[in-house]
Structures are given as C-alpha cells and as structure tokens.
Amino acid sequence: MRSDSVKTGAAQAPHRSLLNALGMTEEERKRPLIGIVSSYNEIVPGHMNLDKIVEAVKMGVAMAGGTPVVFPAIAVCDGIAMGHVGMKYSLVTRDLIADSTECMAMAHGFDGLVCVPNCDKNVPGLLMAAARVNIPTIFVSGGPMLAGHVHGHKTSLSSMFEAVGAQAAGKISMEELTYYEENVCPTCGSCSGMYTANSMNCLTEAIGMGLRGNGTIPAVYSERIRLAKHAGMKIMELVEKDIRPRDIMTERAFMNALIVDMALGCSTNTMLHIPAIAHEAGVEINLDIANALSEKTPNLCHLAPAGPTYMEDLNEAGGVYAVMKELTKLDLLSTDLITCTGKTVGENIANAVNKDTSIIRTVENPYSRTGGIAVLKGNLAPEGSVVKRSAVVEEMMVHTGPARVFDCEEDAIEAIRGGKIVEGDVVVIRYEGPKGGPGMREMLNPTSAIAGMGLGSSVALITDGRFSGASRGASIGHVSPEAAVGGPIALVQEGDLISIDIPANTLNVLISEEEWEERKKNYVPKEMPPVTGYLKRYRELVTSGVNGAILKLPNE
C-alpha cells in the first residue's frame, strides 16, 4: 500500500507516533488510508451540506474496510462573487484547489481519494488533482438545489439576475424584486439549472469518475446520502483493483464527456475545464474538435436557462445515464471504457431508461440536430470563441450590428442599465480575459441585464471574459487571443459592424484588411491595472482561454 510509507517499518516509528497523536488505532493503521477531500464551508450554498456527505462517505469507507481521513479544499460561490472584484478570484481557485489537493495527497501517502466537491471550480480543480496524483479516486458531489417557485412557476438564480435588469428598466417593482430574492433559491445545493456546477457534476458521471446520479440527485434528497455511502464503499474496490484516474480519463473518455456536454447543453465553462483536466491526464484537446462533435451530436435537453426544466426534472427523467443511453442509438459513445464503478460505460447504462421524453428528447426528436455548444472563429477570434448555441434564440443565430465597446464589465453594466444599449447592438467587453482581468470574470450581470430589459432577442454580447452557465442569449465568450495580449478584440472601435453567424461558426468585424493592418500598426498596448498577491502570479502564468486557461511557466 502507498500508505506503508507513513505507517510500516522501523523507520516509520516517528510517523506512527504522530498517527497515535491523532487517536488512530493500530487496527486503523493496518487498513488502507483513504483521503476524503471536503469542500465544505459556510458561505457557499452548494457546499453547506457537504459535512453530511463527508460523514456518509466516511461511513462507507469504514464499512468497506478502509480508514477515512478528511482534509479540506477551498470554494468560492460564483453567485456571491459576481459583478465585483470577487469574480477575479473565482476561476483562479481551480488551480489552487488542484495544487493544494496534490500537496495533501502526496505528503501523506493516501491509498485512495474520495473527492467531495459541488460548485463551479471545485469539480474541475479536483478532477485536475485526481489526474495529476493518479491514485484510485472517486467523486461524489453535494447535488443540485431544488428549483424555486415564483408565481406558480419553477425558477432559478438566472431569473433572479434577470429580475435585477427588469427592475432597472422599470418593468417590475422593488417589491417584486424582493419577492424574487426570497423565492428563487429555496434549498442548499448547486444552483438548479444547467449552470457550470451541475454541468461539471454531470460530466463527472459521463467521463466515468462519479457514480450514477452524481450530477442530478438533489442535494436535499436522502438518496444523496446513500450515494455518498456507496462512493465510500466503492473506493475500496478501486484501491483493491488499482483502477486509477488515468485508466478512466482517457482520450476516448473525454470525447464521451464532450458528446454528453453537447447533448445536455452544458455551460460554456466546460470548454475551459475539460481541456484543463485533459491536460493533467496527459491528453491534449483542441477546441476545434468541439464543432466536429457538435455536428453529429443532437441537443436533447433544454434545462434552465435554455428552457423551463431543472436538474430535479432531469433526475426524475433518468439522469445522465438516460441521456447516454439515447446517444448510443447513434453509436456516438465509446461504451467499452472502464469507469469508477469497476464496470464499463456500456455495463453502467445498460438498464438506463428515458422516463420522460419531454425532458430528455429522443435522438429521433431532438431540440436540434447539432449540439449545445459552438466554437466560432474569424478575424475577431482567430483562435476561437465559445457560445452556448442551445440558449440562443433563433433570431440571433445570425446577426450583424454595431459594436458598443467597453474596456471593463462595470462600464458595460452602467451603459446597459442606463438605457444606452438599443436593439441590434453588439456589446463588446474586453480586457476581461485570463490575463486582462486577471481571472476571466463571468459576465452574468450584463447578460442578465440585457435579458431583463427585454433585449435578449436583439442584442449580442462578445467578450474575452467568460459567461456563467446561467447566461443565455447570443453571449459569445473566451474570445482569443484576448485584448490584454493584443488580440483583435483590442482593435475593435465603437460602431464597427460585427457579424455573428453561429450556424457557420464565424465571428468577424466587417472592415477591410487595409483598415485592420492600419489599426495593428497604430495599436498601443493598454497598461493593465496592477495586481498583487496570487492574482499577480496568476497573470504571469495563465494561458489562453481556448487552451483551458491552464497555468504554464514561461519556458514551458
């Protein structure tokens, strides 16, 4: 066992003395040591129940003959961090989580890990750590929030942000806004739509690192506790069989995840996280593959914000496995791959049933014949940009309009709420990329303001930052190269006509080549506001959004 390095032999007597100091018995020392990575804290609604999940995991590990040992991982609530300096500290935690988990796992000789994340950056951060450390690992999340109820209709956090825009436009009263805030988030759990947290928890199932229901069983269901116990028991089997993350997270497994991503209509943030996780597993994913996969993958689900259904509905309809079973009708998935169940993908989904074809459409009757995410390229985004195609209204799939240019999110929000953005405009928010932000802030506030003010079907938004999974509409993010490194988005001027063609996967500024060259020649790099501490180090090391915003040393 790996843990023999800290508990077996005469040279390990000092180590055993410290384990004694923990109250660990000889009987416990003789068992495999299982690290349980707990993302519990008291500021993230999606994490406030993780203490219960962790206790259930501990019981499962102990029942199966292991010794559970808990250690922490940090977490940021994107919703609370939204729209202010806090959002600079969201994406950057993904790498802190991966690094700190690697440190804890390697320093203490654990035989296996059970990762207990839930929200946006914890899931990919811990998957990155699992791939990097490569000891037997399984995931169990805290589960999604139940949908809220407003005036008899289900709703979620995206409705809350859009209500702010509606109030600013005089469409609803302050009293109505208060009614929303008291009713849209009724329970603990990750926000109830197909936002980033739930997208990544579902894709953890698809890639084979989480048990059935990991992405969809609501946080408040007792079934979630049973799932956690089973995860605790299953890690002991993985340790015994020495099934490791890199055995599971192969190139074909990542292709499975991307295909399920397209079918579910997941958050555009998955296009940041999947390449980053794959990189840690020794698999390089070029986002050019996204459009090729999208072309052959039907979009089967329209969960909020793309439609009126929520995670609890997907769970009742059969969950991720039912979606995967539908996709096998078109022979889109590799079903012979090993997973954390100890069985193959095909064995896992053999008995899955689509119980509600209004929630999970059949491949014969999809929402669209193409997947939920598209990568757009052109003279504005030569390296690429990303849009959640399944959340774009038909009339905005092809759009040309004048650029309204802003060098930060705050200026754009002020203009939107001030009524300065009109139908047909293309809002451009730049210097918000991985380096420019730094931290690649989410633009949920401006997209929600646009939707709440009734402009969602006539105004587009383009940024080198990114979008929350709660954003909808023609919201095009990850524009690369970013403005901070002199990307073309830095050259866009107020009033330039911008052409968006999502079916053709293109994004262009309609000016002549001569004009482009003249602007490049006269371009003066903007001096970035100074940052200190971790953000300073992050800015120096982070790469392009199309590469997953991974960190690399200058000579790598």
Coordinates of C-alpha atoms in Angstrom, one line a residue:
M1 CA 0.0 0.0 0.0
R2 CA 1.2 3.6 -0.7
S3 CA 0.4 4.4 2.9
D4 CA 3.1 2.0 4.1
S5 CA 5.5 4.9 3.5
V6 CA 4.0 6.6 6.6
K7 CA 3.0 3.7 8.8
T8 CA 5.0 0.5 8.2
G9 CA 8.6 -0.4 9.3
A10 CA 11.0 0.7 12.0
A11 CA 11.9 3.9 10.1
Q12 CA 8.2 4.9 10.3
A13 CA 8.0 4.8 14.1
P14 CA 8.0 8.6 14.3
H15 CA 5.2 8.7 11.7
R16 CA 3.2 6.2 13.7
S17 CA 3.7 8.3 16.9
L18 CA 2.1 11.2 15.1
L19 CA -0.8 8.9 13.9
N20 CA -1.2 7.9 17.5
A21 CA -1.4 11.6 18.4
L22 CA -4.5 11.7 16.1
G23 CA -6.1 9.0 18.1
M24 CA -5.6 6.5 15.3
T25 CA -5.5 2.9 16.5
E26 CA -3.3 0.1 15.3
E27 CA -6.3 -1.5 13.7
E28 CA -7.0 1.6 11.7
R29 CA -3.4 1.9 10.6
K30 CA -3.4 -1.6 9.1
R31 CA -6.2 -0.6 6.8
P32 CA -5.8 1.5 3.6
L33 CA -5.8 5.2 4.3
I34 CA -8.4 7.0 2.2
G35 CA -8.2 10.8 1.9
I36 CA -11.6 12.5 1.8
V37 CA -11.3 15.9 0.2
S38 CA -14.1 18.0 1.7
S39 CA -15.1 21.3 0.1
Y40 CA -17.4 22.1 3.0
N41 CA -17.8 25.7 4.1
E42 CA -20.4 28.1 5.4
I43 CA -20.5 30.7 2.6
V44 CA -21.3 28.6 -0.5
P45 CA -25.0 27.3 -0.6
G46 CA -23.8 24.4 -2.7
H47 CA -21.4 23.4 0.0
M48 CA -23.2 23.9 3.3
N49 CA -24.5 20.3 3.2
L50 CA -21.1 18.7 2.4
D51 CA -20.4 17.9 6.0
K52 CA -23.3 15.4 5.8
I53 CA -22.0 14.0 2.5
V54 CA -18.5 13.6 4.0
E55 CA -19.8 11.8 7.1
A56 CA -21.7 9.4 4.8
V57 CA -18.5 8.8 2.8
K58 CA -16.6 8.1 5.9
M59 CA -19.1 5.5 7.0
G60 CA -18.9 3.9 3.6
V61 CA -15.2 3.7 3.7
A62 CA -15.2 2.3 7.2
M63 CA -17.8 -0.3 6.3
A64 CA -15.7 -1.5 3.4
G65 CA -12.6 -1.8 5.5
G66 CA -10.7 1.5 5.0
T67 CA -9.7 4.3 7.3
P68 CA -11.2 7.6 6.2
V69 CA -9.1 10.8 6.8
V70 CA -10.7 14.2 5.9
F71 CA -8.9 17.2 4.7
P72 CA -10.3 20.5 3.1
A73 CA -10.5 22.2 -0.2
I74 CA -11.5 25.9 -0.6
A75 CA -14.5 27.0 -2.6
V76 CA -15.8 30.3 -4.0
C77 CA -19.5 31.0 -4.6
D78 CA -19.7 32.4 -8.1
G79 CA -23.1 34.0 -7.5
I80 CA -21.9 35.9 -4.4
A81 CA -18.6 36.8 -6.2
M82 CA -20.5 38.1 -9.3
G83 CA -20.2 41.6 -10.5
H84 CA -17.4 42.9 -8.3
V85 CA -13.7 42.3 -7.6
G86 CA -14.6 38.9 -6.1
M87 CA -15.2 37.4 -9.5
K88 CA -11.5 37.9 -10.3
Y89 CA -10.9 35.2 -7.6
S90 CA -13.2 32.5 -9.0
L91 CA -11.6 30.8 -11.9
V92 CA -8.2 31.2 -10.3
T93 CA -9.2 29.0 -7.4
R94 CA -9.4 26.0 -9.7
D95 CA -5.6 25.8 -9.8
L96 CA -5.3 26.5 -6.0
I97 CA -7.6 23.6 -5.4
A98 CA -5.7 21.3 -7.7
D99 CA -2.3 22.3 -6.2
S100 CA -3.3 22.0 -2.6
T101 CA -5.0 18.6 -3.1
E102 CA -1.9 17.3 -4.8
C103 CA 0.2 18.5 -1.9
M104 CA -2.0 16.9 0.7
A105 CA -2.3 13.6 -1.2
M106 CA 1.4 13.3 -1.9
A107 CA 2.6 14.4 1.5
H108 CA 0.5 11.9 3.5
G109 CA 0.7 8.7 1.4
F110 CA -3.0 8.1 0.9
D111 CA -4.0 4.9 -0.8
G112 CA -7.1 6.4 -2.4
L113 CA -9.2 9.6 -2.5
V114 CA -12.8 10.4 -2.4
C115 CA -13.4 14.0 -3.7
V116 CA -16.5 15.8 -2.4
P117 CA -17.0 19.0 -4.4
N118 CA -20.1 20.7 -5.7
C119 CA -19.7 24.2 -7.2
D120 CA -18.0 25.6 -10.2
K121 CA -14.3 25.4 -9.7
N122 CA -14.1 22.6 -7.1
V123 CA -15.2 19.9 -9.5
P124 CA -12.7 20.7 -12.3
G125 CA -10.0 21.6 -9.7
L126 CA -10.3 18.2 -8.0
L127 CA -10.5 16.3 -11.3
M128 CA -7.3 18.0 -12.3
A129 CA -5.7 16.9 -9.0
A130 CA -7.0 13.4 -9.4
A131 CA -5.4 13.1 -12.9
R132 CA -2.2 14.6 -11.6
V133 CA -1.8 12.5 -8.5
N134 CA -3.2 9.4 -10.2
I135 CA -4.1 7.2 -7.2
P136 CA -7.5 5.5 -7.1
T137 CA -10.2 8.2 -6.8
I138 CA -13.9 8.6 -6.9
F139 CA -16.2 11.7 -6.8
V140 CA -19.4 12.4 -5.1
S141 CA -20.9 15.9 -5.3
G142 CA -23.2 17.7 -2.9
G143 CA -26.0 17.7 -5.5
P144 CA -28.2 20.4 -7.1
M145 CA -30.6 22.8 -5.4
L146 CA -34.3 22.3 -5.9
A147 CA -35.9 24.8 -8.3
G148 CA -37.5 27.9 -6.8
H149 CA -41.1 28.9 -7.3
V150 CA -42.3 32.3 -8.4
H151 CA -45.9 33.0 -9.1
G152 CA -46.6 29.3 -9.5
H153 CA -43.7 28.7 -11.9
K154 CA -40.3 27.0 -11.3
T155 CA -37.4 29.3 -11.4
S156 CA -33.7 29.6 -10.6
L157 CA -30.8 32.0 -9.9
S158 CA -30.7 33.2 -13.6
S159 CA -34.2 34.5 -13.1
M160 CA -33.0 36.4 -10.1
F161 CA -30.3 38.2 -12.0
E162 CA -32.6 39.0 -14.9
A163 CA -35.1 40.4 -12.4
V164 CA -32.5 43.0 -11.5
G165 CA -32.4 44.1 -15.1
A166 CA -36.2 44.2 -15.3
Q167 CA -36.3 46.4 -12.2
A168 CA -33.7 48.7 -13.6
A169 CA -35.9 49.0 -16.7
G170 CA -39.0 49.8 -14.7
K171 CA -40.6 46.5 -15.7
I172 CA -41.1 45.3 -12.2
S173 CA -41.2 47.0 -8.8
M174 CA -38.7 46.8 -5.9
E175 CA -41.3 44.8 -4.0
E176 CA -41.4 42.3 -6.9
L177 CA -37.6 42.1 -6.9
T178 CA -37.7 41.3 -3.2
Y179 CA -40.3 38.6 -3.8
Y180 CA -37.9 37.0 -6.3
E181 CA -34.9 37.1 -3.9
E182 CA -37.0 35.3 -1.3
N183 CA -38.1 32.5 -3.5
V184 CA -35.7 31.6 -6.3
C185 CA -33.1 29.7 -4.1
P186 CA -35.1 27.6 -1.7
T187 CA -32.6 24.9 -0.6
C188 CA -28.9 24.2 -0.3
G189 CA -27.2 22.8 -3.3
S190 CA -25.6 23.9 -6.6
C191 CA -28.0 26.3 -8.4
S192 CA -30.9 24.4 -10.0
G193 CA -30.3 25.0 -13.7
M194 CA -27.7 23.5 -16.1
Y195 CA -25.1 26.0 -14.9
T196 CA -21.4 25.3 -14.6
A197 CA -21.5 23.3 -11.3
N198 CA -24.2 20.9 -12.4
S199 CA -22.7 20.7 -15.9
M200 CA -19.4 19.5 -14.4
N201 CA -21.0 17.2 -12.0
C202 CA -23.0 15.6 -14.8
L203 CA -19.8 15.3 -16.9
T204 CA -18.1 13.6 -14.0
E205 CA -20.6 10.8 -14.5
A206 CA -20.1 10.9 -18.2
I207 CA -16.3 10.6 -18.0
G208 CA -16.6 7.7 -15.5
M209 CA -15.4 9.3 -12.3
G210 CA -18.7 9.5 -10.4
L211 CA -21.5 7.1 -9.7
R212 CA -24.9 7.2 -11.3
G213 CA -26.8 10.2 -10.0
N214 CA -23.8 12.2 -9.0
G215 CA -24.9 15.1 -11.2
T216 CA -28.6 15.1 -10.7
I217 CA -29.8 13.7 -7.3
P218 CA -31.0 16.9 -5.5
A219 CA -28.9 18.0 -2.5
V220 CA -31.8 17.6 -0.1
Y221 CA -32.7 14.1 -1.0
S222 CA -31.7 11.3 1.3
E223 CA -30.8 9.3 -1.8
R224 CA -27.7 11.7 -2.0
I225 CA -26.6 10.4 1.4
R226 CA -26.9 6.8 0.2
L227 CA -24.9 7.7 -2.9
A228 CA -22.1 9.1 -0.7
K229 CA -22.0 5.8 1.3
H230 CA -21.8 3.8 -1.9
A231 CA -18.9 6.1 -3.1
G232 CA -17.1 5.4 0.2
M233 CA -17.5 1.7 -0.3
K234 CA -16.6 1.8 -4.0
I235 CA -13.2 3.5 -3.4
M236 CA -12.1 0.4 -1.5
E237 CA -12.8 -1.7 -4.6
L238 CA -10.9 0.8 -6.8
V239 CA -7.9 0.6 -4.4
E240 CA -8.0 -3.2 -4.4
K241 CA -8.2 -3.4 -8.2
D242 CA -5.8 -0.4 -8.6
I243 CA -8.1 1.4 -11.0
R244 CA -6.7 4.9 -11.3
P245 CA -7.9 8.2 -12.8
R246 CA -5.7 8.0 -15.8
D247 CA -7.1 4.5 -16.5
I248 CA -10.5 6.1 -16.6
M249 CA -9.9 9.6 -18.0
T250 CA -8.5 8.5 -21.4
E251 CA -8.8 10.5 -24.7
R252 CA -11.9 8.5 -25.6
A253 CA -13.5 9.2 -22.2
F254 CA -13.0 12.9 -22.8
M255 CA -14.7 12.5 -26.2
N256 CA -17.6 10.9 -24.4
A257 CA -17.8 13.8 -22.0
L258 CA -17.8 16.3 -24.8
I259 CA -20.6 14.5 -26.6
V260 CA -22.7 14.3 -23.5
D261 CA -21.9 18.0 -23.0
M262 CA -23.4 18.7 -26.4
A263 CA -26.5 16.6 -25.8
L264 CA -27.2 18.2 -22.3
G265 CA -26.5 21.8 -23.4
C266 CA -24.0 22.4 -20.7
S267 CA -22.3 25.6 -19.6
T268 CA -19.7 27.2 -21.9
N269 CA -17.3 26.9 -19.0
T270 CA -16.9 23.2 -19.7
M271 CA -14.9 24.4 -22.7
L272 CA -12.4 25.8 -20.2
H273 CA -12.4 22.9 -17.8
I274 CA -12.4 19.8 -20.0
P275 CA -9.2 20.8 -21.8
A276 CA -7.6 21.7 -18.4
I277 CA -8.5 18.3 -16.9
A278 CA -7.4 16.5 -20.0
H279 CA -4.1 18.3 -19.9
E280 CA -3.4 17.0 -16.4
A281 CA -4.3 13.5 -17.7
G282 CA -1.8 13.8 -20.5
V283 CA -4.4 14.3 -23.1
E284 CA -4.4 17.4 -25.3
I285 CA -7.8 18.6 -26.5
N286 CA -8.0 21.2 -29.3
L287 CA -11.3 23.0 -29.2
D288 CA -11.6 22.6 -33.0
I289 CA -12.9 19.2 -32.1
A290 CA -16.0 20.7 -30.5
N291 CA -17.7 21.7 -33.7
A292 CA -17.0 18.3 -35.3
L293 CA -18.6 16.6 -32.3
S294 CA -21.4 19.1 -32.3
E295 CA -22.2 18.4 -35.9
K296 CA -23.0 14.8 -35.2
T297 CA -24.5 15.1 -31.7
P298 CA -28.1 16.1 -31.2
N299 CA -29.1 18.5 -28.4
L300 CA -31.6 16.5 -26.3
C301 CA -32.1 18.8 -23.2
H302 CA -33.1 22.4 -22.6
L303 CA -32.5 22.9 -19.0
A304 CA -32.6 26.4 -17.4
P305 CA -31.5 28.9 -18.6
A306 CA -32.1 27.4 -22.1
G307 CA -35.6 26.1 -21.2
P308 CA -38.2 25.6 -18.4
T309 CA -36.8 22.4 -16.9
Y310 CA -34.4 21.9 -14.0
M311 CA -32.0 19.4 -12.5
E312 CA -34.7 17.8 -10.4
D313 CA -36.6 17.1 -13.7
L314 CA -33.6 15.6 -15.4
N315 CA -33.1 13.4 -12.4
E316 CA -36.7 12.2 -12.5
A317 CA -36.4 11.6 -16.2
G318 CA -33.5 9.2 -15.8
G319 CA -30.5 11.4 -15.4
V320 CA -27.2 11.4 -17.2
Y321 CA -27.3 7.7 -17.9
A322 CA -30.6 8.0 -19.7
V323 CA -29.1 10.7 -21.9
M324 CA -26.1 8.5 -22.6
K325 CA -28.4 5.6 -23.4
E326 CA -30.2 7.8 -26.0
L327 CA -26.8 8.7 -27.6
T328 CA -25.9 5.0 -28.0
K329 CA -28.7 4.8 -30.6
L330 CA -26.5 6.8 -32.9
D331 CA -23.3 4.9 -31.8
L332 CA -21.8 8.2 -30.5
L333 CA -20.2 6.9 -27.3
S334 CA -17.3 4.6 -26.5
T335 CA -19.0 2.0 -24.3
D336 CA -16.1 -0.3 -23.6
L337 CA -14.2 2.1 -21.3
I338 CA -13.6 1.3 -17.6
T339 CA -15.2 3.6 -15.0
C340 CA -15.1 4.2 -11.3
T341 CA -17.9 1.6 -10.9
G342 CA -15.3 -1.1 -11.9
K343 CA -17.6 -1.7 -14.9
T344 CA -17.6 -0.3 -18.4
V345 CA -19.7 2.6 -19.7
G346 CA -21.9 0.1 -21.6
E347 CA -22.5 -2.0 -18.5
N348 CA -23.3 1.1 -16.4
I349 CA -26.0 2.4 -18.8
A350 CA -27.4 -1.0 -19.9
N351 CA -30.5 -0.6 -17.7
A352 CA -31.0 3.1 -18.0
V353 CA -34.4 4.3 -19.2
N354 CA -35.6 7.6 -20.5
K355 CA -38.7 8.1 -18.4
D356 CA -39.8 11.4 -19.8
T357 CA -39.1 12.3 -23.4
S358 CA -40.3 15.9 -22.8
I359 CA -37.3 16.4 -20.5
I360 CA -34.8 14.2 -22.4
R361 CA -35.8 14.2 -26.0
T362 CA -35.1 11.1 -28.1
V363 CA -32.4 11.2 -30.8
E364 CA -35.3 11.0 -33.3
N365 CA -36.8 14.2 -32.0
P366 CA -34.0 16.4 -30.7
Y367 CA -34.2 20.2 -30.0
S368 CA -31.6 20.5 -32.7
R369 CA -29.6 18.1 -34.8
T370 CA -26.4 19.8 -33.6
G371 CA -25.0 20.1 -30.1
G372 CA -25.5 22.7 -27.4
I373 CA -22.1 24.5 -27.8
A374 CA -20.3 26.0 -30.8
V375 CA -16.8 27.4 -31.3
L376 CA -16.7 30.5 -33.5
K377 CA -13.7 31.7 -35.4
G378 CA -12.9 34.7 -37.7
N379 CA -10.9 37.9 -37.8
L380 CA -12.3 38.9 -34.3
A381 CA -11.4 35.5 -32.8
P382 CA -8.7 33.8 -34.9
E383 CA -8.0 31.2 -32.1
G384 CA -11.7 30.8 -31.3
S385 CA -14.6 31.8 -29.1
V386 CA -17.4 29.9 -27.4
V387 CA -21.2 30.2 -27.4
K388 CA -24.0 28.1 -25.8
R389 CA -25.9 27.6 -29.0
S390 CA -28.8 25.9 -27.3
A391 CA -29.6 29.0 -25.3
V392 CA -29.6 31.4 -28.3
V393 CA -33.0 32.4 -29.7
E394 CA -33.5 31.7 -33.4
E395 CA -33.5 35.3 -34.5
M396 CA -30.0 35.9 -33.0
M397 CA -28.3 32.8 -34.6
V398 CA -27.2 35.2 -37.4
H399 CA -26.8 38.8 -36.5
T400 CA -24.9 41.9 -37.7
G401 CA -24.8 45.0 -35.6
P402 CA -22.7 48.0 -34.5
A403 CA -20.1 47.4 -31.8
R404 CA -20.6 49.1 -28.4
V405 CA -17.1 48.9 -26.9
F406 CA -16.3 48.8 -23.2
D407 CA -12.9 48.1 -21.5
C408 CA -14.4 46.5 -18.4
E409 CA -17.6 44.9 -17.2
E410 CA -18.6 47.7 -14.9
D411 CA -18.7 50.3 -17.7
A412 CA -20.9 47.9 -19.8
I413 CA -23.4 47.4 -17.0
E414 CA -23.7 51.1 -16.4
A415 CA -24.5 51.6 -20.1
I416 CA -26.9 48.8 -20.2
R417 CA -28.8 49.8 -17.1
G418 CA -28.7 53.4 -18.2
G419 CA -30.6 52.6 -21.4
K420 CA -27.7 53.4 -23.7
I421 CA -27.8 49.9 -25.4
V422 CA -30.5 49.6 -28.1
E423 CA -31.9 46.8 -30.3
G424 CA -29.3 45.5 -32.8
D425 CA -26.2 46.5 -30.8
V426 CA -23.3 44.2 -30.2
V427 CA -21.8 44.8 -26.8
V428 CA -18.1 44.2 -26.7
I429 CA -16.5 43.8 -23.2
R430 CA -12.7 43.4 -23.4
Y431 CA -9.6 43.3 -21.1
E432 CA -11.5 40.7 -19.0
G433 CA -9.6 37.7 -20.2
P434 CA -7.4 35.3 -18.2
K435 CA -4.6 37.8 -18.1
G436 CA -6.5 41.0 -18.6
G437 CA -9.0 40.6 -15.8
P438 CA -7.0 38.9 -14.4
G439 CA -9.1 35.9 -13.7
M440 CA -11.5 35.9 -16.7
R441 CA -14.6 37.2 -14.9
E442 CA -18.1 35.8 -15.7
M443 CA -20.4 38.3 -17.4
L444 CA -23.7 37.2 -15.8
N445 CA -24.6 40.7 -14.7
P446 CA -24.6 42.3 -18.2
T447 CA -26.2 39.3 -19.9
S448 CA -28.9 39.2 -17.3
A449 CA -29.4 43.0 -17.5
I450 CA -29.8 42.7 -21.3
A451 CA -32.4 39.8 -20.9
G452 CA -34.2 41.5 -18.0
M453 CA -34.6 44.7 -20.0
G454 CA -36.2 42.8 -22.9
L455 CA -33.2 43.0 -25.3
G456 CA -32.3 39.3 -25.2
S457 CA -33.6 38.6 -28.7
S458 CA -32.0 41.7 -30.3
V459 CA -28.6 42.4 -28.6
A460 CA -25.5 40.3 -28.6
L461 CA -22.6 40.3 -26.1
I462 CA -19.0 39.4 -27.0
T463 CA -16.1 39.2 -24.5
D464 CA -12.6 37.8 -23.9
G465 CA -14.0 37.0 -20.4
R466 CA -16.5 34.2 -19.9
F467 CA -20.1 33.6 -19.0
S468 CA -21.9 31.9 -16.2
G469 CA -23.8 28.8 -17.1
A470 CA -26.8 30.9 -16.1
S471 CA -26.3 33.3 -19.1
R472 CA -28.5 32.9 -22.1
G473 CA -28.8 34.6 -25.5
A474 CA -26.1 35.5 -28.0
S475 CA -23.4 35.6 -25.4
I476 CA -20.0 34.8 -27.0
G477 CA -17.1 34.4 -24.6
H478 CA -13.5 33.2 -24.5
V479 CA -12.6 35.4 -27.5
S480 CA -9.0 34.6 -28.2
P481 CA -6.4 36.0 -28.3
E482 CA -7.6 38.3 -25.6
A483 CA -7.2 42.0 -25.6
A484 CA -4.5 42.1 -23.0
V485 CA -2.1 40.3 -25.3
G486 CA -3.0 42.4 -28.3
G487 CA -5.7 40.2 -29.7
P488 CA -8.0 41.6 -32.5
I489 CA -10.7 42.3 -29.9
A490 CA -8.4 45.1 -28.7
L491 CA -8.6 46.8 -32.1
V492 CA -12.4 46.9 -32.4
Q493 CA -13.8 50.5 -32.4
E494 CA -17.2 51.9 -31.5
G495 CA -19.6 51.5 -34.4
D496 CA -17.7 48.8 -36.2
L497 CA -20.1 46.3 -37.7
I498 CA -19.8 42.8 -36.2
S499 CA -21.1 39.8 -38.0
I500 CA -22.1 36.7 -35.9
D501 CA -23.1 33.5 -37.8
I502 CA -23.5 30.7 -35.3
P503 CA -24.6 28.0 -37.8
A504 CA -21.5 28.8 -39.9
N505 CA -19.3 29.1 -36.7
T506 CA -17.9 32.5 -37.7
L507 CA -17.3 35.8 -35.8
N508 CA -16.0 38.8 -37.8
V509 CA -15.6 42.5 -37.8
L510 CA -16.7 43.9 -41.2
I511 CA -13.8 46.2 -42.1
S512 CA -11.2 45.9 -44.8
E513 CA -7.8 44.2 -44.5
E514 CA -6.2 47.5 -45.1
E515 CA -8.0 49.0 -42.1
W516 CA -7.1 46.1 -39.9
E517 CA -3.4 46.5 -40.8
E518 CA -3.6 50.2 -40.1
R519 CA -5.1 49.6 -36.7
K520 CA -2.4 47.0 -35.9
K521 CA 0.3 49.4 -36.9
N522 CA -1.0 52.1 -34.7
Y523 CA -2.0 49.9 -31.8
V524 CA -0.7 50.9 -28.4
P525 CA -1.0 48.2 -25.7
K526 CA -3.2 49.3 -22.8
E527 CA -1.4 49.3 -19.5
M528 CA -3.1 46.7 -17.3
P529 CA -4.1 47.8 -13.7
P530 CA -1.5 46.5 -11.3
V531 CA -2.5 43.5 -9.1
T532 CA -0.7 41.9 -6.2
G533 CA -0.6 38.5 -4.4
Y534 CA -2.0 35.5 -6.1
L535 CA -3.6 37.4 -9.0
K536 CA -0.1 38.8 -9.9
R537 CA 1.3 35.3 -10.1
Y538 CA -1.8 34.0 -11.9
R539 CA -1.5 36.8 -14.6
E540 CA 2.1 35.8 -15.3
L541 CA 1.4 32.1 -15.7
V542 CA -2.1 31.8 -17.2
T543 CA -2.5 30.9 -20.9
S544 CA -5.3 31.5 -23.4
G545 CA -8.9 30.6 -22.7
V546 CA -9.0 28.3 -25.7
N547 CA -6.3 26.3 -24.0
G548 CA -8.4 25.9 -20.9
A549 CA -6.7 28.9 -19.1
I550 CA -4.1 26.4 -17.8
L551 CA -1.0 27.7 -16.0
K552 CA 2.4 27.3 -17.6
L553 CA 5.9 28.6 -16.8
P554 CA 7.3 31.0 -19.4
N555 CA 9.7 28.4 -20.8
E556 CA 7.2 25.5 -20.9

